[in-house]
Coordinates of N, CA, C and O in Angstrom, one line a residue:
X884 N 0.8 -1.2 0.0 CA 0.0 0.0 0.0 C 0.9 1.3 0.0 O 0.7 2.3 -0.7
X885 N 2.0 0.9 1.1 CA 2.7 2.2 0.9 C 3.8 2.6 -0.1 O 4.4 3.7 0.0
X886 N 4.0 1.6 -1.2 CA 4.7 1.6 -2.8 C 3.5 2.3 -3.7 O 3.8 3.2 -4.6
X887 N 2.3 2.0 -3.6 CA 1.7 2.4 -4.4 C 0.5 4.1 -4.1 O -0.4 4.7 -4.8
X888 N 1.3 4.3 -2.9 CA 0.4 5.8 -2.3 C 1.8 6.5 -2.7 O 1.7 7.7 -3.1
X889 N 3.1 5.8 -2.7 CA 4.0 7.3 -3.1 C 4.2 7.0 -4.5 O 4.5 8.1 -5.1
X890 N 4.1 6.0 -5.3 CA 3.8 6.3 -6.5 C 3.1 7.2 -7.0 O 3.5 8.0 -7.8
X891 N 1.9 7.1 -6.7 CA 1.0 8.1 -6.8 C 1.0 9.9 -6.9 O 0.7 10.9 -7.5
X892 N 1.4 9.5 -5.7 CA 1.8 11.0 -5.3 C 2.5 11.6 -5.9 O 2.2 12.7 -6.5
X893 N 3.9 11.1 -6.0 CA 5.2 11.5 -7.3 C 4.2 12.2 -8.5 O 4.6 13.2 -9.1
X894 N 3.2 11.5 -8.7 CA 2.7 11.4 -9.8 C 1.6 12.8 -9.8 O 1.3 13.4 -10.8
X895 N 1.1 13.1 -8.7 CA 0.3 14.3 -8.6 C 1.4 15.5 -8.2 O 1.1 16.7 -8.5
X896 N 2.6 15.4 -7.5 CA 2.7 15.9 -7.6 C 3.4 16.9 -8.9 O 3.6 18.1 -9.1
X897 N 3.7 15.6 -9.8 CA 3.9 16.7 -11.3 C 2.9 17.2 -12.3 O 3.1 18.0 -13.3
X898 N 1.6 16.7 -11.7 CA 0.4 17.4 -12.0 C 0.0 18.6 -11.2 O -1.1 19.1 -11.1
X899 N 1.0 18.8 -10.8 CA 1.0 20.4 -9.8 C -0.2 20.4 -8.7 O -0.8 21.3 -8.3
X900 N -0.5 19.0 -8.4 CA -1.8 18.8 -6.9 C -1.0 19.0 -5.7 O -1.6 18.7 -4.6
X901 N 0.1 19.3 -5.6 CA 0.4 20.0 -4.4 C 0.8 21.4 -4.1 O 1.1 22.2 -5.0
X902 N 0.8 21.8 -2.6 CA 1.0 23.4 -2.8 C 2.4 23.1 -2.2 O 2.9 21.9 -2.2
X903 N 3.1 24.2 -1.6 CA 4.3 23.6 -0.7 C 4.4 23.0 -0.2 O 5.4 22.2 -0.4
X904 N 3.7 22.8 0.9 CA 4.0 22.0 1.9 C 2.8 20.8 2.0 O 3.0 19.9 2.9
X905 N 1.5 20.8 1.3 CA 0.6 19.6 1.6 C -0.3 19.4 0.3 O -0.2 20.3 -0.6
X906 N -1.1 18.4 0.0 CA -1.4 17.4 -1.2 C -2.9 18.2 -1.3 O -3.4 18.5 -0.2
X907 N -3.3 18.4 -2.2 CA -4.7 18.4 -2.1 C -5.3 17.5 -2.2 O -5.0 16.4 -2.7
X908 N -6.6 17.9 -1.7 CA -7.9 17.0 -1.3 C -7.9 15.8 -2.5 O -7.9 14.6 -2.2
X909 N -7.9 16.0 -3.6 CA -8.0 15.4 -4.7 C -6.8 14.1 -4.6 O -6.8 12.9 -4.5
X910 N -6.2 14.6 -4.6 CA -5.1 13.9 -4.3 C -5.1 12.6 -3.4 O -4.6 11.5 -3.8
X911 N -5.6 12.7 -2.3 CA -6.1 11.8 -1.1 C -7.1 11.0 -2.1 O -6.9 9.8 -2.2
X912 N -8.2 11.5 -2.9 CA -8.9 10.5 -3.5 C -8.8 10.0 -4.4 O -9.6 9.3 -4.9
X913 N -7.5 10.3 -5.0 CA -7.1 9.7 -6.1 C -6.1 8.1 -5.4 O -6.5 7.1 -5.9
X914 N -5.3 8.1 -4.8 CA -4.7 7.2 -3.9 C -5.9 6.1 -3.0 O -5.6 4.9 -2.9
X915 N -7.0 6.5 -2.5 CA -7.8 6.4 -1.9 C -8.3 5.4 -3.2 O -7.8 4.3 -3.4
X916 N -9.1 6.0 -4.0 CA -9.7 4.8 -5.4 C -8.7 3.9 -5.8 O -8.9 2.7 -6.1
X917 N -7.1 4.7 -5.8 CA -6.3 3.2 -6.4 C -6.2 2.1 -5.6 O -6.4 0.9 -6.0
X918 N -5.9 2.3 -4.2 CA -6.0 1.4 -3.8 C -6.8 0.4 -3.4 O -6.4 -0.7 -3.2
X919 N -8.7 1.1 -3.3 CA -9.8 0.2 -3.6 C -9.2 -0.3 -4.7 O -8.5 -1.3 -4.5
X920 N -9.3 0.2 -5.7 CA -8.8 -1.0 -6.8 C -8.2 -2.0 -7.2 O -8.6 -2.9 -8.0
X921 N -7.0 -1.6 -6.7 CA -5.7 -2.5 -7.1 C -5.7 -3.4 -5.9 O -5.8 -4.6 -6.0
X922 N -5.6 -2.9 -4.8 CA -5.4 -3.5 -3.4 C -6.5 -4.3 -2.7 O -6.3 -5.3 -2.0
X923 N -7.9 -3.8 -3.1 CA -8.8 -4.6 -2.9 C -9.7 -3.9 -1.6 O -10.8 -4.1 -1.2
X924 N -8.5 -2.9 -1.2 CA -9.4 -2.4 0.7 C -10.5 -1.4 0.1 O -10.3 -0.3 -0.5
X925 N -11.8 -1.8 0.6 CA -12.7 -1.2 0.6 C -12.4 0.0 1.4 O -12.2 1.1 1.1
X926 N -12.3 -0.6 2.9 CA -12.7 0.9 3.9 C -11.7 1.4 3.8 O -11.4 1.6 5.0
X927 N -10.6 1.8 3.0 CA -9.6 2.8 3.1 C -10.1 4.2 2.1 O -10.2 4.3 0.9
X928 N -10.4 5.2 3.2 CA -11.1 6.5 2.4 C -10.0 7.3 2.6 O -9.3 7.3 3.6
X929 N -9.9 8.2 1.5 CA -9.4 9.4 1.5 C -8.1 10.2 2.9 O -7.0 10.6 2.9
X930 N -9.4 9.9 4.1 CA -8.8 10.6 5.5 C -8.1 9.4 6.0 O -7.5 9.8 6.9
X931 N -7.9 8.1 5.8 CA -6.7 7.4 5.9 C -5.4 7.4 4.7 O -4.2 7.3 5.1
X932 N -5.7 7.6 3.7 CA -4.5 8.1 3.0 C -4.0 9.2 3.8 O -2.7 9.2 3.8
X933 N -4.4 10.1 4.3 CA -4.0 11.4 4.8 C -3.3 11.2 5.8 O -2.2 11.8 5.8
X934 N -3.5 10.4 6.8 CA -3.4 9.8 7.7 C -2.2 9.4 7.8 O -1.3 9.9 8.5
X935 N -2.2 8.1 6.7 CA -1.2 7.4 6.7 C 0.1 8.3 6.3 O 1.2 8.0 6.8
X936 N 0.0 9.1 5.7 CA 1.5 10.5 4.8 C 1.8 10.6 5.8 O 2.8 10.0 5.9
X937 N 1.0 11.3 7.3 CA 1.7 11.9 8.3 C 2.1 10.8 9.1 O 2.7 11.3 10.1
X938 N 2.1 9.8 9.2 CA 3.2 8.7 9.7 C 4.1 8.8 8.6 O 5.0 9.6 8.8
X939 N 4.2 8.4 7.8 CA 5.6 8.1 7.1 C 6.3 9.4 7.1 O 7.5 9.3 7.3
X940 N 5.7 10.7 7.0 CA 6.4 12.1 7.4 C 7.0 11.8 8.8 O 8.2 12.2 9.0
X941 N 6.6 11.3 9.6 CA 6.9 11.1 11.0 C 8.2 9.9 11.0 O 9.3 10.0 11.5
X942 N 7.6 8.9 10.2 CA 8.9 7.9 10.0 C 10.2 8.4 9.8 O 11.2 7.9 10.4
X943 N 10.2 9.5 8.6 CA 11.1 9.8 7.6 C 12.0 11.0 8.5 O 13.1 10.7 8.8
X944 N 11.5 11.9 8.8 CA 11.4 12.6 9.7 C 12.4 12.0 11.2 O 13.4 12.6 11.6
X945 N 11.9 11.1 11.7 CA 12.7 10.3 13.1 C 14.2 10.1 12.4 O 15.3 10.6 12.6
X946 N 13.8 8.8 11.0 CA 15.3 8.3 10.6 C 16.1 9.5 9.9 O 17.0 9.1 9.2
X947 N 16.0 10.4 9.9 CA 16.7 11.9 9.5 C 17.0 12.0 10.6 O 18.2 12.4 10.5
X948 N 16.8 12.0 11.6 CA 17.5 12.7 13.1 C 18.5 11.7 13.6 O 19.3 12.1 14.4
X949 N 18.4 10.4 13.3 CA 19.0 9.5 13.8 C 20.1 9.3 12.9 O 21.1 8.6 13.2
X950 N 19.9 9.9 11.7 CA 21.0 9.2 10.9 C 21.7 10.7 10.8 O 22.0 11.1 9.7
X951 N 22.1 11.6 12.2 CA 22.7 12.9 11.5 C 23.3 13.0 13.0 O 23.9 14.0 13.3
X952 N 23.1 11.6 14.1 CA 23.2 11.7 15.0 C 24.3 10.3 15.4 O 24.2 9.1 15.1
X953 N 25.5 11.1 16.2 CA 26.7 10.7 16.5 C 26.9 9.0 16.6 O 25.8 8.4 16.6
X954 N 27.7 8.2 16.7 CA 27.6 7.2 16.4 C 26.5 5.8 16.2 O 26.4 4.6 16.7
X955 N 25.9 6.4 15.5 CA 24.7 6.1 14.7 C 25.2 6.3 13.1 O 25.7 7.3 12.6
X956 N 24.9 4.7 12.5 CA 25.3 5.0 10.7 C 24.3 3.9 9.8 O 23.6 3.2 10.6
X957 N 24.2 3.8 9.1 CA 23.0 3.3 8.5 C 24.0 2.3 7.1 O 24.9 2.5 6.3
X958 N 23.1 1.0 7.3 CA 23.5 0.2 6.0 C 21.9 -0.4 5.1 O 20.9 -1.0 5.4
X959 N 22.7 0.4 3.5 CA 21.8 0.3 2.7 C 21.3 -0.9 2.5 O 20.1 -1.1 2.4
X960 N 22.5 -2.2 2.3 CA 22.3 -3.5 2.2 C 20.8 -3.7 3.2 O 19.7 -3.6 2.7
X961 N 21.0 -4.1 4.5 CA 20.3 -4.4 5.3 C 18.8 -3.2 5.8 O 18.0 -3.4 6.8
X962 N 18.8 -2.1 4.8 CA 18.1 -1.4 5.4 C 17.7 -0.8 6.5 O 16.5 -0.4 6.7
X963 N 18.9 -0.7 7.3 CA 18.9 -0.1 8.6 C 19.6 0.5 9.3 O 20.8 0.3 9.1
X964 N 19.3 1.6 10.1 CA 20.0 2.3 11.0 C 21.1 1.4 11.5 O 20.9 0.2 11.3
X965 N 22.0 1.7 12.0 CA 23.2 1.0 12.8 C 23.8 1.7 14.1 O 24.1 2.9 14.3
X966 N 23.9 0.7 14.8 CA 24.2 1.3 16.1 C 24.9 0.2 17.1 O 24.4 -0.9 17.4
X967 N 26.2 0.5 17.4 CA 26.5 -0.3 18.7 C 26.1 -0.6 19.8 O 25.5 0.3 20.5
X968 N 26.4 -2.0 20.5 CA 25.2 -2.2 21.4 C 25.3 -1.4 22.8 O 24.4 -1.4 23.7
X969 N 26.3 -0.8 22.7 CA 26.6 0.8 23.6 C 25.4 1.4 23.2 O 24.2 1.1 23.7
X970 N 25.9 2.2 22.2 CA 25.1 3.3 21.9 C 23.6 3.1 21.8 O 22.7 3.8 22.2
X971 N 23.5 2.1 21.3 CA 22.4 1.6 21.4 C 22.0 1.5 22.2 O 20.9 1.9 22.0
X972 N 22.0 1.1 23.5 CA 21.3 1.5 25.1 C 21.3 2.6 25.4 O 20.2 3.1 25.7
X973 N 22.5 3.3 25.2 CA 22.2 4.4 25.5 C 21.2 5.6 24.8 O 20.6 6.6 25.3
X974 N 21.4 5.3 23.7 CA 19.8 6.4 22.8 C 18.8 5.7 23.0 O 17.8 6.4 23.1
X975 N 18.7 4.2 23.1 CA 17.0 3.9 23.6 C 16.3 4.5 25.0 O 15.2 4.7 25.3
X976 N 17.6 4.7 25.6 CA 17.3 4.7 27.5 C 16.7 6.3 26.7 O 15.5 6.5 26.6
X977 N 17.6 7.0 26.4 CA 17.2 8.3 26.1 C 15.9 8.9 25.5 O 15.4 9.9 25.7
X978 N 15.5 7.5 24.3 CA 14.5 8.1 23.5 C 13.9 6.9 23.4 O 14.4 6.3 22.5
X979 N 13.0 6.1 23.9 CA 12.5 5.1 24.1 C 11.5 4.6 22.5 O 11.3 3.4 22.2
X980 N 11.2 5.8 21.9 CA 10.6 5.6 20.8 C 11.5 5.1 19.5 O 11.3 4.2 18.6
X981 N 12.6 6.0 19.7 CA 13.6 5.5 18.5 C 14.5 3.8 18.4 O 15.5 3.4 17.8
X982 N 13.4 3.1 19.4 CA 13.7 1.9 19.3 C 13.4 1.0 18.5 O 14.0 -0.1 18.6
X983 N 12.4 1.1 17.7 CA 11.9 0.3 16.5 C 12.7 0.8 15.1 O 12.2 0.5 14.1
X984 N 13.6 1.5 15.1 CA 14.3 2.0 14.0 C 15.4 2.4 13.9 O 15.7 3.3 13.0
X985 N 16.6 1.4 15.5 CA 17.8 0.9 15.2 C 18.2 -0.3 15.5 O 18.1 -0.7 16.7
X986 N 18.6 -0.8 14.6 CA 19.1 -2.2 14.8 C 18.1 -3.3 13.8 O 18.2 -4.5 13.8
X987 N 17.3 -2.6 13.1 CA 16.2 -3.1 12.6 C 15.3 -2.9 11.3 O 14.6 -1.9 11.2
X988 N 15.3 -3.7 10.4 CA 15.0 -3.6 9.0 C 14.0 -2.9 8.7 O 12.9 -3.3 9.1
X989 N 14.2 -1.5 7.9 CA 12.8 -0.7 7.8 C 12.6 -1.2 6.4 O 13.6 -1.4 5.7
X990 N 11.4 -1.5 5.8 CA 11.1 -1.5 4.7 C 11.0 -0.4 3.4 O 11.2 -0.5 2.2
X991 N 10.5 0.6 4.2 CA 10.8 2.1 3.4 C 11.9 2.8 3.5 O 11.9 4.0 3.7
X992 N 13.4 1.8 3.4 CA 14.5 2.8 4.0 C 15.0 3.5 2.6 O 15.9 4.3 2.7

Protein backbone atom coordinates (compact mmCIF):
# COMPACT_ATOMS: atom_id res chain seq x y z
CA UNK A 1 0.00 0.00 0.00
CA UNK A 2 2.67 2.19 0.87
CA UNK A 3 4.70 1.60 -2.77
CA UNK A 4 1.73 2.37 -4.40
CA UNK A 5 0.45 5.83 -2.31
CA UNK A 6 4.02 7.27 -3.09
CA UNK A 7 3.77 6.29 -6.54
CA UNK A 8 1.00 8.08 -6.83
CA UNK A 9 1.81 11.04 -5.29
CA UNK A 10 5.17 11.47 -7.30
CA UNK A 11 2.69 11.40 -9.83
CA UNK A 12 0.33 14.27 -8.61
CA UNK A 13 2.73 15.91 -7.57
CA UNK A 14 3.92 16.68 -11.35
CA UNK A 15 0.41 17.36 -12.00
CA UNK A 16 1.01 20.43 -9.77
CA UNK A 17 -1.77 18.81 -6.91
CA UNK A 18 0.44 20.02 -4.35
CA UNK A 19 1.02 23.45 -2.84
CA UNK A 20 4.29 23.62 -0.66
CA UNK A 21 4.03 21.96 1.90
CA UNK A 22 0.60 19.56 1.62
CA UNK A 23 -1.44 17.44 -1.19
CA UNK A 24 -4.70 18.44 -2.08
CA UNK A 25 -7.89 17.00 -1.31
CA UNK A 26 -7.99 15.42 -4.72
CA UNK A 27 -5.05 13.85 -4.33
CA UNK A 28 -6.06 11.81 -1.14
CA UNK A 29 -8.95 10.50 -3.51
CA UNK A 30 -7.08 9.72 -6.05
CA UNK A 31 -4.65 7.20 -3.93
CA UNK A 32 -7.83 6.38 -1.85
CA UNK A 33 -9.72 4.81 -5.38
CA UNK A 34 -6.33 3.24 -6.42
CA UNK A 35 -6.03 1.43 -3.76
CA UNK A 36 -9.79 0.22 -3.59
CA UNK A 37 -8.81 -1.03 -6.75
CA UNK A 38 -5.74 -2.53 -7.05
CA UNK A 39 -5.40 -3.53 -3.45
CA UNK A 40 -8.84 -4.63 -2.86
CA UNK A 41 -9.36 -2.42 0.69
CA UNK A 42 -12.66 -1.19 0.58
CA UNK A 43 -12.71 0.88 3.93
CA UNK A 44 -9.62 2.80 3.13
CA UNK A 45 -11.12 6.47 2.40
CA UNK A 46 -9.35 9.42 1.52
CA UNK A 47 -8.79 10.64 5.47
CA UNK A 48 -6.68 7.36 5.86
CA UNK A 49 -4.48 8.12 3.03
CA UNK A 50 -3.95 11.42 4.83
CA UNK A 51 -3.39 9.76 7.67
CA UNK A 52 -1.24 7.43 6.72
CA UNK A 53 1.47 10.55 4.75
CA UNK A 54 1.70 11.94 8.25
CA UNK A 55 3.22 8.69 9.67
CA UNK A 56 5.61 8.05 7.05
CA UNK A 57 6.38 12.13 7.37
CA UNK A 58 6.90 11.08 11.02
CA UNK A 59 8.87 7.91 9.99
CA UNK A 60 11.08 9.80 7.62
CA UNK A 61 11.42 12.57 9.73
CA UNK A 62 12.74 10.28 13.14
CA UNK A 63 15.34 8.28 10.57
CA UNK A 64 16.69 11.85 9.49
CA UNK A 65 17.48 12.71 13.06
CA UNK A 66 18.97 9.52 13.80
CA UNK A 67 20.98 9.17 10.92
CA UNK A 68 22.72 12.89 11.47
CA UNK A 69 23.21 11.71 15.03
CA UNK A 70 26.72 10.73 16.48
CA UNK A 71 27.64 7.16 16.42
CA UNK A 72 24.69 6.05 14.69
CA UNK A 73 25.30 4.99 10.75
CA UNK A 74 23.04 3.28 8.52
CA UNK A 75 23.55 0.16 6.03
CA UNK A 76 21.84 0.34 2.72
CA UNK A 77 22.27 -3.45 2.19
CA UNK A 78 20.30 -4.41 5.35
CA UNK A 79 18.06 -1.38 5.38
CA UNK A 80 18.86 -0.14 8.64
CA UNK A 81 19.97 2.29 10.98
CA UNK A 82 23.19 0.96 12.82
CA UNK A 83 24.21 1.29 16.14
CA UNK A 84 26.46 -0.29 18.72
CA UNK A 85 25.21 -2.24 21.44
CA UNK A 86 26.61 0.84 23.58
CA UNK A 87 25.06 3.31 21.93
CA UNK A 88 22.35 1.61 21.40
CA UNK A 89 21.29 1.49 25.09
CA UNK A 90 22.16 4.41 25.54
CA UNK A 91 19.75 6.36 22.82
CA UNK A 92 17.02 3.85 23.62
CA UNK A 93 17.27 4.74 27.46
CA UNK A 94 17.18 8.25 26.11
CA UNK A 95 14.54 8.08 23.52
CA UNK A 96 12.46 5.14 24.09
CA UNK A 97 10.62 5.57 20.79
CA UNK A 98 13.64 5.46 18.53
CA UNK A 99 13.72 1.86 19.25
CA UNK A 100 11.88 0.29 16.45
CA UNK A 101 14.31 2.02 14.01
CA UNK A 102 17.81 0.90 15.15
CA UNK A 103 19.07 -2.16 14.79
CA UNK A 104 16.24 -3.13 12.63
CA UNK A 105 15.01 -3.63 8.99
CA UNK A 106 12.84 -0.71 7.83
CA UNK A 107 11.12 -1.52 4.70
CA UNK A 108 10.79 2.14 3.43
CA UNK A 109 14.49 2.78 3.95
Amino acid sequence: MEYLMLEILAVEVKQGNKSTNQFKAISFNHISDAIKQQLGMEECTPKHVENHLKTLRSTWNTMQTLLNKSGLGCDDSLKMITASPRVYALHVQAHPTHEKFINRKIEMF
